[in-house]
Amino acid sequence: MDAELLRQYLEFYQDLGIKTLYRQPAGLAGESACPTSAPIPMELPPLAPTNDTLLKIIEDMGDCRRCRLSEARNKIVFGDGNPQSPLVFVGEGPGADEDAQGIPFVGRAGQLLTQMIENTAKKEGIELLRKDIYICNVVKCRPPENRNPEPDEMEICGQFLHRQLSTIRPKVICALGGVAARALTGHKEGVTKMRGKWFTWQDIPVMVTYHPSYLLRQYNQEAKREAWEDLKRVLHSVYD
Ligand code: URA
């Protein structure tokens, strides 16, 4: 593999948040052992094709069985909304309702998110409905019992999120909750430390805010108020 291609792969993996790569043992796949001690990937999924499209990504995912999340899922939940949207919301992973319908954020948390987007936009004088923006998740299959996705599941599914965001290339991304925030920014802090701040993903500004399920669970009016403030800033940064 030439050095430039290797550099591109390493950069791509770094963007996915993958920190550890393993050296290919001598003789595997008929290649000679790497002469350096630098870690080299064993198996490389393809880099995002040029002229990538959401349809192509869905086709490449197929009936995905790349990780254990596929075992109990009903539907792959790829994304929903306007693929030309300048604003993309990224959640954590589908819940039971999303798994049943194949659409992200349609359960209680989703209804709250939809309300928050539409009501805040209206109050701020911005004409915007949920269908105008794009919503997806870090992992596309439901984690059992709604547990957090494991690092390897996020790494495997990360290639699709990376291609999805690279294809849409929105003006702004809003990360919903700590899992999405950490996956997109590479920062390790909890959501309370990160919320209300701007980070970047591939030079695209990323605002971190609370996950709507946290707002549903919390009797904490302060968190809700903060999430509304974050959303206002996001909407004005995109639509002013
Ligand atoms: N929570 C998420 O993170 N994503 C969904 O699609 C639904 C609930």
PDB file of C-alpha atoms and ligand atoms in Angstrom:
ATOM      1  CA  MET A   1       0.000   0.000   0.000  1.00  0.00           C
ATOM      2  CA  ASP A   2       1.503   3.350  -0.907  1.00  0.00           C
ATOM      3  CA  ALA A   3       2.203   5.946   1.742  1.00  0.00           C
ATOM      4  CA  GLU A   4      -0.429   8.429   0.535  1.00  0.00           C
ATOM      5  CA  LEU A   5      -3.224   5.839   0.611  1.00  0.00           C
ATOM      6  CA  LEU A   6      -2.081   4.688   4.039  1.00  0.00           C
ATOM      7  CA  ARG A   7      -2.122   8.303   5.256  1.00  0.00           C
ATOM      8  CA  GLN A   8      -5.687   8.705   3.928  1.00  0.00           C
ATOM      9  CA  TYR A   9      -6.806   5.530   5.714  1.00  0.00           C
ATOM     10  CA  LEU A  10      -5.230   6.613   8.986  1.00  0.00           C
ATOM     11  CA  GLU A  11      -6.858  10.036   8.738  1.00  0.00           C
ATOM     12  CA  PHE A  12     -10.212   8.424   7.953  1.00  0.00           C
ATOM     13  CA  TYR A  13      -9.924   6.101  10.963  1.00  0.00           C
ATOM     14  CA  GLN A  14      -8.884   8.969  13.205  1.00  0.00           C
ATOM     15  CA  ASP A  15     -12.017  10.865  12.111  1.00  0.00           C
ATOM     16  CA  LEU A  16     -14.088   7.847  13.110  1.00  0.00           C
ATOM     17  CA  GLY A  17     -12.546   8.035  16.555  1.00  0.00           C
ATOM     18  CA  ILE A  18     -10.623   4.764  16.092  1.00  0.00           C
ATOM     19  CA  LYS A  19      -7.458   4.953  18.095  1.00  0.00           C
ATOM     20  CA  THR A  20      -5.983   1.437  17.823  1.00  0.00           C
ATOM     21  CA  LEU A  21      -5.099  -0.356  14.650  1.00  0.00           C
ATOM     22  CA  TYR A  22      -3.419  -3.751  14.443  1.00  0.00           C
ATOM     23  CA  ARG A  23      -0.474  -4.840  12.440  1.00  0.00           C
ATOM     24  CA  GLN A  24      -1.049  -7.465   9.751  1.00  0.00           C
ATOM     25  CA  PRO A  25       0.833 -10.667  10.569  1.00  0.00           C
ATOM     26  CA  ALA A  26       3.393 -11.910   8.028  1.00  0.00           C
ATOM     27  CA  GLY A  27       2.004 -14.018   5.233  1.00  0.00           C
ATOM     28  CA  LEU A  28      -1.654 -13.014   5.616  1.00  0.00           C
ATOM     29  CA  ALA A  29      -3.410 -12.334   2.328  1.00  0.00           C
ATOM     30  CA  GLY A  30      -0.175 -13.140   0.546  1.00  0.00           C
ATOM     31  CA  GLU A  31       1.435  -9.874   1.584  1.00  0.00           C
ATOM     32  CA  SER A  32       4.812  -9.520   3.146  1.00  0.00           C
ATOM     33  CA  ALA A  33       5.054  -8.330   6.741  1.00  0.00           C
ATOM     34  CA  CYS A  34       5.256  -4.602   7.210  1.00  0.00           C
ATOM     35  CA  PRO A  35       8.894  -3.648   7.612  1.00  0.00           C
ATOM     36  CA  THR A  36       8.103  -0.950  10.184  1.00  0.00           C
ATOM     37  CA  SER A  37       6.748  -1.398  13.678  1.00  0.00           C
ATOM     38  CA  ALA A  38       3.915   1.023  12.872  1.00  0.00           C
ATOM     39  CA  PRO A  39       0.501  -0.562  13.401  1.00  0.00           C
ATOM     40  CA  ILE A  40      -1.209  -1.432  10.126  1.00  0.00           C
ATOM     41  CA  PRO A  41      -4.921  -2.255   9.750  1.00  0.00           C
ATOM     42  CA  MET A  42      -5.779  -5.916   9.239  1.00  0.00           C
ATOM     43  CA  GLU A  43      -8.854  -5.324   7.158  1.00  0.00           C
ATOM     44  CA  LEU A  44      -9.809  -1.996   5.741  1.00  0.00           C
ATOM     45  CA  PRO A  45     -13.352  -1.205   4.779  1.00  0.00           C
ATOM     46  CA  PRO A  46     -13.407   0.976   1.683  1.00  0.00           C
ATOM     47  CA  LEU A  47     -12.855   4.702   2.049  1.00  0.00           C
ATOM     48  CA  ALA A  48     -15.946   6.741   1.243  1.00  0.00           C
ATOM     49  CA  PRO A  49     -16.394   6.463  -2.517  1.00  0.00           C
ATOM     50  CA  THR A  50     -16.227   9.662  -4.503  1.00  0.00           C
ATOM     51  CA  ASN A  51     -19.694  10.915  -5.465  1.00  0.00           C
ATOM     52  CA  ASP A  52     -21.105   9.088  -2.489  1.00  0.00           C
ATOM     53  CA  THR A  53     -24.877   9.243  -2.037  1.00  0.00           C
ATOM     54  CA  LEU A  54     -27.175   8.288   0.808  1.00  0.00           C
ATOM     55  CA  LEU A  55     -28.642   5.606  -1.440  1.00  0.00           C
ATOM     56  CA  LYS A  56     -25.200   4.135  -2.071  1.00  0.00           C
ATOM     57  CA  ILE A  57     -24.516   4.057   1.669  1.00  0.00           C
ATOM     58  CA  ILE A  58     -27.825   2.279   2.316  1.00  0.00           C
ATOM     59  CA  GLU A  59     -26.963  -0.219  -0.423  1.00  0.00           C
ATOM     60  CA  ASP A  60     -23.521  -0.807   1.080  1.00  0.00           C
ATOM     61  CA  MET A  61     -25.058  -1.380   4.516  1.00  0.00           C
ATOM     62  CA  GLY A  62     -27.427  -3.917   3.004  1.00  0.00           C
ATOM     63  CA  ASP A  63     -28.834  -6.318   5.584  1.00  0.00           C
ATOM     64  CA  CYS A  64     -25.915  -5.353   7.828  1.00  0.00           C
ATOM     65  CA  ARG A  65     -24.543  -8.112  10.083  1.00  0.00           C
ATOM     66  CA  ARG A  66     -21.230  -6.417  10.869  1.00  0.00           C
ATOM     67  CA  CYS A  67     -21.849  -6.241  14.623  1.00  0.00           C
ATOM     68  CA  ARG A  68     -23.901  -7.897  17.364  1.00  0.00           C
ATOM     69  CA  LEU A  69     -26.544  -5.151  17.300  1.00  0.00           C
ATOM     70  CA  SER A  70     -27.901  -6.777  14.155  1.00  0.00           C
ATOM     71  CA  GLU A  71     -28.913  -9.895  16.104  1.00  0.00           C
ATOM     72  CA  ALA A  72     -31.940  -8.450  17.870  1.00  0.00           C
ATOM     73  CA  ARG A  73     -32.889  -5.563  15.617  1.00  0.00           C
ATOM     74  CA  ASN A  74     -36.003  -5.445  13.539  1.00  0.00           C
ATOM     75  CA  LYS A  75     -35.199  -2.552  11.208  1.00  0.00           C
ATOM     76  CA  ILE A  76     -32.037  -0.657  10.395  1.00  0.00           C
ATOM     77  CA  VAL A  77     -32.714   2.991  11.218  1.00  0.00           C
ATOM     78  CA  PHE A  78     -30.627   4.918   8.733  1.00  0.00           C
ATOM     79  CA  GLY A  79     -31.902   8.490   8.879  1.00  0.00           C
ATOM     80  CA  ASP A  80     -34.863  10.701   8.147  1.00  0.00           C
ATOM     81  CA  GLY A  81     -35.610  14.111   6.715  1.00  0.00           C
ATOM     82  CA  ASN A  82     -34.199  16.391   4.096  1.00  0.00           C
ATOM     83  CA  PRO A  83     -30.857  15.096   2.777  1.00  0.00           C
ATOM     84  CA  GLN A  84     -30.019  18.633   1.614  1.00  0.00           C
ATOM     85  CA  SER A  85     -30.631  20.103   5.043  1.00  0.00           C
ATOM     86  CA  PRO A  86     -28.074  22.586   6.360  1.00  0.00           C
ATOM     87  CA  LEU A  87     -28.771  21.173   9.840  1.00  0.00           C
ATOM     88  CA  VAL A  88     -28.338  17.576  11.020  1.00  0.00           C
ATOM     89  CA  PHE A  89     -29.235  16.191  14.460  1.00  0.00           C
ATOM     90  CA  VAL A  90     -27.304  13.128  15.569  1.00  0.00           C
ATOM     91  CA  GLY A  91     -28.681  10.939  18.363  1.00  0.00           C
ATOM     92  CA  GLU A  92     -27.321   7.850  20.010  1.00  0.00           C
ATOM     93  CA  GLY A  93     -29.171   4.836  18.623  1.00  0.00           C
ATOM     94  CA  PRO A  94     -32.712   3.699  17.865  1.00  0.00           C
ATOM     95  CA  GLY A  95     -35.116   2.778  20.654  1.00  0.00           C
ATOM     96  CA  ALA A  96     -38.013   0.322  20.478  1.00  0.00           C
ATOM     97  CA  ASP A  97     -40.350   2.546  18.430  1.00  0.00           C
ATOM     98  CA  GLU A  98     -37.599   3.468  15.981  1.00  0.00           C
ATOM     99  CA  ASP A  99     -36.581  -0.188  15.641  1.00  0.00           C
ATOM    100  CA  ALA A 100     -40.176  -1.105  14.821  1.00  0.00           C
ATOM    101  CA  GLN A 101     -40.692   1.708  12.288  1.00  0.00           C
ATOM    102  CA  GLY A 102     -37.209   2.131  10.809  1.00  0.00           C
ATOM    103  CA  ILE A 103     -37.366   5.898  11.424  1.00  0.00           C
ATOM    104  CA  PRO A 104     -35.251   7.794  13.971  1.00  0.00           C
ATOM    105  CA  PHE A 105     -36.774   9.757  16.845  1.00  0.00           C
ATOM    106  CA  VAL A 106     -40.407   8.735  16.520  1.00  0.00           C
ATOM    107  CA  GLY A 107     -40.971   7.585  20.137  1.00  0.00           C
ATOM    108  CA  ARG A 108     -41.511   9.827  23.168  1.00  0.00           C
ATOM    109  CA  ALA A 109     -38.047  11.341  22.984  1.00  0.00           C
ATOM    110  CA  GLY A 110     -38.530  11.890  19.269  1.00  0.00           C
ATOM    111  CA  GLN A 111     -41.840  13.616  19.799  1.00  0.00           C
ATOM    112  CA  LEU A 112     -40.216  15.939  22.312  1.00  0.00           C
ATOM    113  CA  LEU A 113     -37.366  16.634  19.872  1.00  0.00           C
ATOM    114  CA  THR A 114     -39.827  17.400  17.067  1.00  0.00           C
ATOM    115  CA  GLN A 115     -41.785  19.731  19.352  1.00  0.00           C
ATOM    116  CA  MET A 116     -38.631  21.451  20.527  1.00  0.00           C
ATOM    117  CA  ILE A 117     -37.409  22.046  16.985  1.00  0.00           C
ATOM    118  CA  GLU A 118     -40.732  23.236  15.598  1.00  0.00           C
ATOM    119  CA  ASN A 119     -41.790  25.345  18.613  1.00  0.00           C
ATOM    120  CA  THR A 120     -38.408  26.987  19.067  1.00  0.00           C
ATOM    121  CA  ALA A 121     -38.185  27.787  15.355  1.00  0.00           C
ATOM    122  CA  LYS A 122     -41.670  29.280  15.380  1.00  0.00           C
ATOM    123  CA  LYS A 123     -40.951  31.394  18.467  1.00  0.00           C
ATOM    124  CA  GLU A 124     -37.747  32.649  16.891  1.00  0.00           C
ATOM    125  CA  GLY A 125     -39.507  33.578  13.645  1.00  0.00           C
ATOM    126  CA  ILE A 126     -37.873  30.785  11.619  1.00  0.00           C
ATOM    127  CA  GLU A 127     -40.068  28.800   9.278  1.00  0.00           C
ATOM    128  CA  LEU A 128     -38.979  25.250   9.940  1.00  0.00           C
ATOM    129  CA  LEU A 129     -40.600  21.858  10.345  1.00  0.00           C
ATOM    130  CA  ARG A 130     -39.009  18.576  11.318  1.00  0.00           C
ATOM    131  CA  LYS A 131     -39.204  17.363   7.709  1.00  0.00           C
ATOM    132  CA  ASP A 132     -36.883  20.211   6.681  1.00  0.00           C
ATOM    133  CA  ILE A 133     -33.945  19.000   8.756  1.00  0.00           C
ATOM    134  CA  TYR A 134     -32.122  15.650   8.792  1.00  0.00           C
ATOM    135  CA  ILE A 135     -31.927  13.287  11.775  1.00  0.00           C
ATOM    136  CA  CYS A 136     -29.810  10.197  12.266  1.00  0.00           C
ATOM    137  CA  ASN A 137     -27.988   8.249  14.961  1.00  0.00           C
ATOM    138  CA  VAL A 138     -24.460   7.111  15.775  1.00  0.00           C
ATOM    139  CA  VAL A 139     -25.524   3.460  15.527  1.00  0.00           C
ATOM    140  CA  LYS A 140     -28.217   2.359  13.125  1.00  0.00           C
ATOM    141  CA  CYS A 141     -29.516  -0.672  15.038  1.00  0.00           C
ATOM    142  CA  ARG A 142     -31.208  -0.690  18.423  1.00  0.00           C
ATOM    143  CA  PRO A 143     -28.950  -1.585  21.343  1.00  0.00           C
ATOM    144  CA  PRO A 144     -30.755  -4.217  23.466  1.00  0.00           C
ATOM    145  CA  GLU A 145     -32.547  -2.801  26.518  1.00  0.00           C
ATOM    146  CA  ASN A 146     -31.616   0.653  25.219  1.00  0.00           C
ATOM    147  CA  ARG A 147     -28.100   0.293  26.628  1.00  0.00           C
ATOM    148  CA  ASN A 148     -25.366   2.608  25.356  1.00  0.00           C
ATOM    149  CA  PRO A 149     -23.681   1.373  22.197  1.00  0.00           C
ATOM    150  CA  GLU A 150     -20.305  -0.304  22.861  1.00  0.00           C
ATOM    151  CA  PRO A 151     -17.124   1.257  21.436  1.00  0.00           C
ATOM    152  CA  ASP A 152     -16.669  -1.519  18.838  1.00  0.00           C
ATOM    153  CA  GLU A 153     -20.286  -1.122  17.677  1.00  0.00           C
ATOM    154  CA  MET A 154     -19.756   2.612  17.272  1.00  0.00           C
ATOM    155  CA  GLU A 155     -16.517   2.026  15.392  1.00  0.00           C
ATOM    156  CA  ILE A 156     -18.114  -0.414  12.984  1.00  0.00           C
ATOM    157  CA  CYS A 157     -21.204   1.721  12.372  1.00  0.00           C
ATOM    158  CA  GLY A 158     -19.082   4.890  12.415  1.00  0.00           C
ATOM    159  CA  GLN A 159     -18.052   4.383   8.800  1.00  0.00           C
ATOM    160  CA  PHE A 160     -21.692   4.838   7.765  1.00  0.00           C
ATOM    161  CA  LEU A 161     -22.272   7.898   9.939  1.00  0.00           C
ATOM    162  CA  HIS A 162     -19.057   9.363   8.552  1.00  0.00           C
ATOM    163  CA  ARG A 163     -20.214   8.822   4.971  1.00  0.00           C
ATOM    164  CA  GLN A 164     -23.710  10.088   5.767  1.00  0.00           C
ATOM    165  CA  LEU A 165     -22.429  13.355   7.236  1.00  0.00           C
ATOM    166  CA  SER A 166     -19.793  13.742   4.518  1.00  0.00           C
ATOM    167  CA  THR A 167     -22.503  13.332   1.865  1.00  0.00           C
ATOM    168  CA  ILE A 168     -24.949  15.785   3.429  1.00  0.00           C
ATOM    169  CA  ARG A 169     -22.192  18.167   4.565  1.00  0.00           C
ATOM    170  CA  PRO A 170     -24.540  20.333   6.622  1.00  0.00           C
ATOM    171  CA  LYS A 171     -23.679  23.806   7.821  1.00  0.00           C
ATOM    172  CA  VAL A 172     -24.166  22.753  11.443  1.00  0.00           C
ATOM    173  CA  ILE A 173     -24.506  19.471  13.350  1.00  0.00           C
ATOM    174  CA  CYS A 174     -26.306  19.193  16.688  1.00  0.00           C
ATOM    175  CA  ALA A 175     -25.154  16.276  18.858  1.00  0.00           C
ATOM    176  CA  LEU A 176     -27.909  14.980  21.136  1.00  0.00           C
ATOM    177  CA  GLY A 177     -26.437  13.592  24.343  1.00  0.00           C
ATOM    178  CA  GLY A 178     -23.046  12.425  25.498  1.00  0.00           C
ATOM    179  CA  VAL A 179     -22.682   9.389  23.224  1.00  0.00           C
ATOM    180  CA  ALA A 180     -23.183  11.417  20.035  1.00  0.00           C
ATOM    181  CA  ALA A 181     -21.103  14.285  21.419  1.00  0.00           C
ATOM    182  CA  ARG A 182     -18.146  12.036  22.211  1.00  0.00           C
ATOM    183  CA  ALA A 183     -18.439  10.093  18.935  1.00  0.00           C
ATOM    184  CA  LEU A 184     -18.418  13.266  16.852  1.00  0.00           C
ATOM    185  CA  THR A 185     -15.925  15.402  18.734  1.00  0.00           C
ATOM    186  CA  GLY A 186     -13.573  12.837  20.231  1.00  0.00           C
ATOM    187  CA  HIS A 187     -13.828  14.669  23.570  1.00  0.00           C
ATOM    188  CA  LYS A 188     -14.334  12.503  26.603  1.00  0.00           C
ATOM    189  CA  GLU A 189     -16.237  14.761  28.999  1.00  0.00           C
ATOM    190  CA  GLY A 190     -19.812  14.203  30.072  1.00  0.00           C
ATOM    191  CA  VAL A 191     -22.623  16.028  28.343  1.00  0.00           C
ATOM    192  CA  THR A 192     -23.133  18.530  31.170  1.00  0.00           C
ATOM    193  CA  LYS A 193     -19.613  19.835  30.593  1.00  0.00           C
ATOM    194  CA  MET A 194     -19.924  19.869  26.806  1.00  0.00           C
ATOM    195  CA  ARG A 195     -23.441  21.186  26.269  1.00  0.00           C
ATOM    196  CA  GLY A 196     -23.882  24.696  24.973  1.00  0.00           C
ATOM    197  CA  LYS A 197     -20.392  24.655  23.452  1.00  0.00           C
ATOM    198  CA  TRP A 198     -19.246  24.523  19.856  1.00  0.00           C
ATOM    199  CA  PHE A 199     -16.910  21.781  18.664  1.00  0.00           C
ATOM    200  CA  THR A 200     -16.155  20.647  15.123  1.00  0.00           C
ATOM    201  CA  TRP A 201     -16.493  17.530  13.035  1.00  0.00           C
ATOM    202  CA  GLN A 202     -14.488  17.749   9.790  1.00  0.00           C
ATOM    203  CA  ASP A 203     -14.573  21.564  10.056  1.00  0.00           C
ATOM    204  CA  ILE A 204     -18.362  21.570  10.505  1.00  0.00           C
ATOM    205  CA  PRO A 205     -19.495  23.284  13.733  1.00  0.00           C
ATOM    206  CA  VAL A 206     -21.060  20.864  16.214  1.00  0.00           C
ATOM    207  CA  MET A 207     -23.267  22.078  19.066  1.00  0.00           C
ATOM    208  CA  VAL A 208     -23.701  19.654  21.927  1.00  0.00           C
ATOM    209  CA  THR A 209     -26.948  19.550  23.867  1.00  0.00           C
ATOM    210  CA  TYR A 210     -28.864  17.172  26.119  1.00  0.00           C
ATOM    211  CA  HIS A 211     -30.529  14.090  24.703  1.00  0.00           C
ATOM    212  CA  PRO A 212     -34.335  14.521  24.686  1.00  0.00           C
ATOM    213  CA  SER A 213     -34.761  11.312  26.738  1.00  0.00           C
ATOM    214  CA  TYR A 214     -32.725  12.949  29.481  1.00  0.00           C
ATOM    215  CA  LEU A 215     -35.102  15.886  29.369  1.00  0.00           C
ATOM    216  CA  LEU A 216     -38.064  13.502  29.587  1.00  0.00           C
ATOM    217  CA  ARG A 217     -36.613  11.712  32.585  1.00  0.00           C
ATOM    218  CA  GLN A 218     -35.508  14.807  34.381  1.00  0.00           C
ATOM    219  CA  TYR A 219     -37.771  16.881  36.492  1.00  0.00           C
ATOM    220  CA  ASN A 220     -35.023  19.403  36.179  1.00  0.00           C
ATOM    221  CA  GLN A 221     -36.502  22.436  34.464  1.00  0.00           C
ATOM    222  CA  GLU A 222     -33.032  23.923  34.263  1.00  0.00           C
ATOM    223  CA  ALA A 223     -31.816  21.223  31.820  1.00  0.00           C
ATOM    224  CA  LYS A 224     -34.842  21.826  29.619  1.00  0.00           C
ATOM    225  CA  ARG A 225     -34.233  25.546  29.646  1.00  0.00           C
ATOM    226  CA  GLU A 226     -30.584  24.989  28.747  1.00  0.00           C
ATOM    227  CA  ALA A 227     -31.513  22.652  25.882  1.00  0.00           C
ATOM    228  CA  TRP A 228     -33.879  25.302  24.545  1.00  0.00           C
ATOM    229  CA  GLU A 229     -31.088  27.876  24.716  1.00  0.00           C
ATOM    230  CA  ASP A 230     -28.735  25.508  22.836  1.00  0.00           C
ATOM    231  CA  LEU A 231     -31.343  24.894  20.179  1.00  0.00           C
ATOM    232  CA  LYS A 232     -31.981  28.600  19.710  1.00  0.00           C
ATOM    233  CA  ARG A 233     -28.276  29.165  19.104  1.00  0.00           C
ATOM    234  CA  VAL A 234     -28.181  26.286  16.628  1.00  0.00           C
ATOM    235  CA  LEU A 235     -31.198  27.552  14.689  1.00  0.00           C
ATOM    236  CA  HIS A 236     -29.927  31.129  14.511  1.00  0.00           C
ATOM    237  CA  SER A 237     -26.470  29.970  13.422  1.00  0.00           C
ATOM    238  CA  VAL A 238     -28.029  28.097  10.502  1.00  0.00           C
ATOM    239  CA  TYR A 239     -31.026  30.154   9.462  1.00  0.00           C
ATOM    240  CA  ASP A 240     -30.167  33.814  10.167  1.00  0.00           C
TER     241      ASP A 240
HETATM  242  N1  URA B   1     -32.934   7.965  20.967  1.00  0.00           N
HETATM  243  C1  URA B   1     -31.946   8.117  20.058  1.00  0.00           C
HETATM  244  O1  URA B   1     -30.804   8.405  20.397  1.00  0.00           O
HETATM  245  N2  URA B   1     -32.262   7.956  18.789  1.00  0.00           N
HETATM  246  C2  URA B   1     -33.472   7.650  18.358  1.00  0.00           C
HETATM  247  O2  URA B   1     -33.665   7.518  17.153  1.00  0.00           O
HETATM  248  C3  URA B   1     -34.488   7.505  19.333  1.00  0.00           C
HETATM  249  C4  URA B   1     -34.201   7.660  20.625  1.00  0.00           C
END
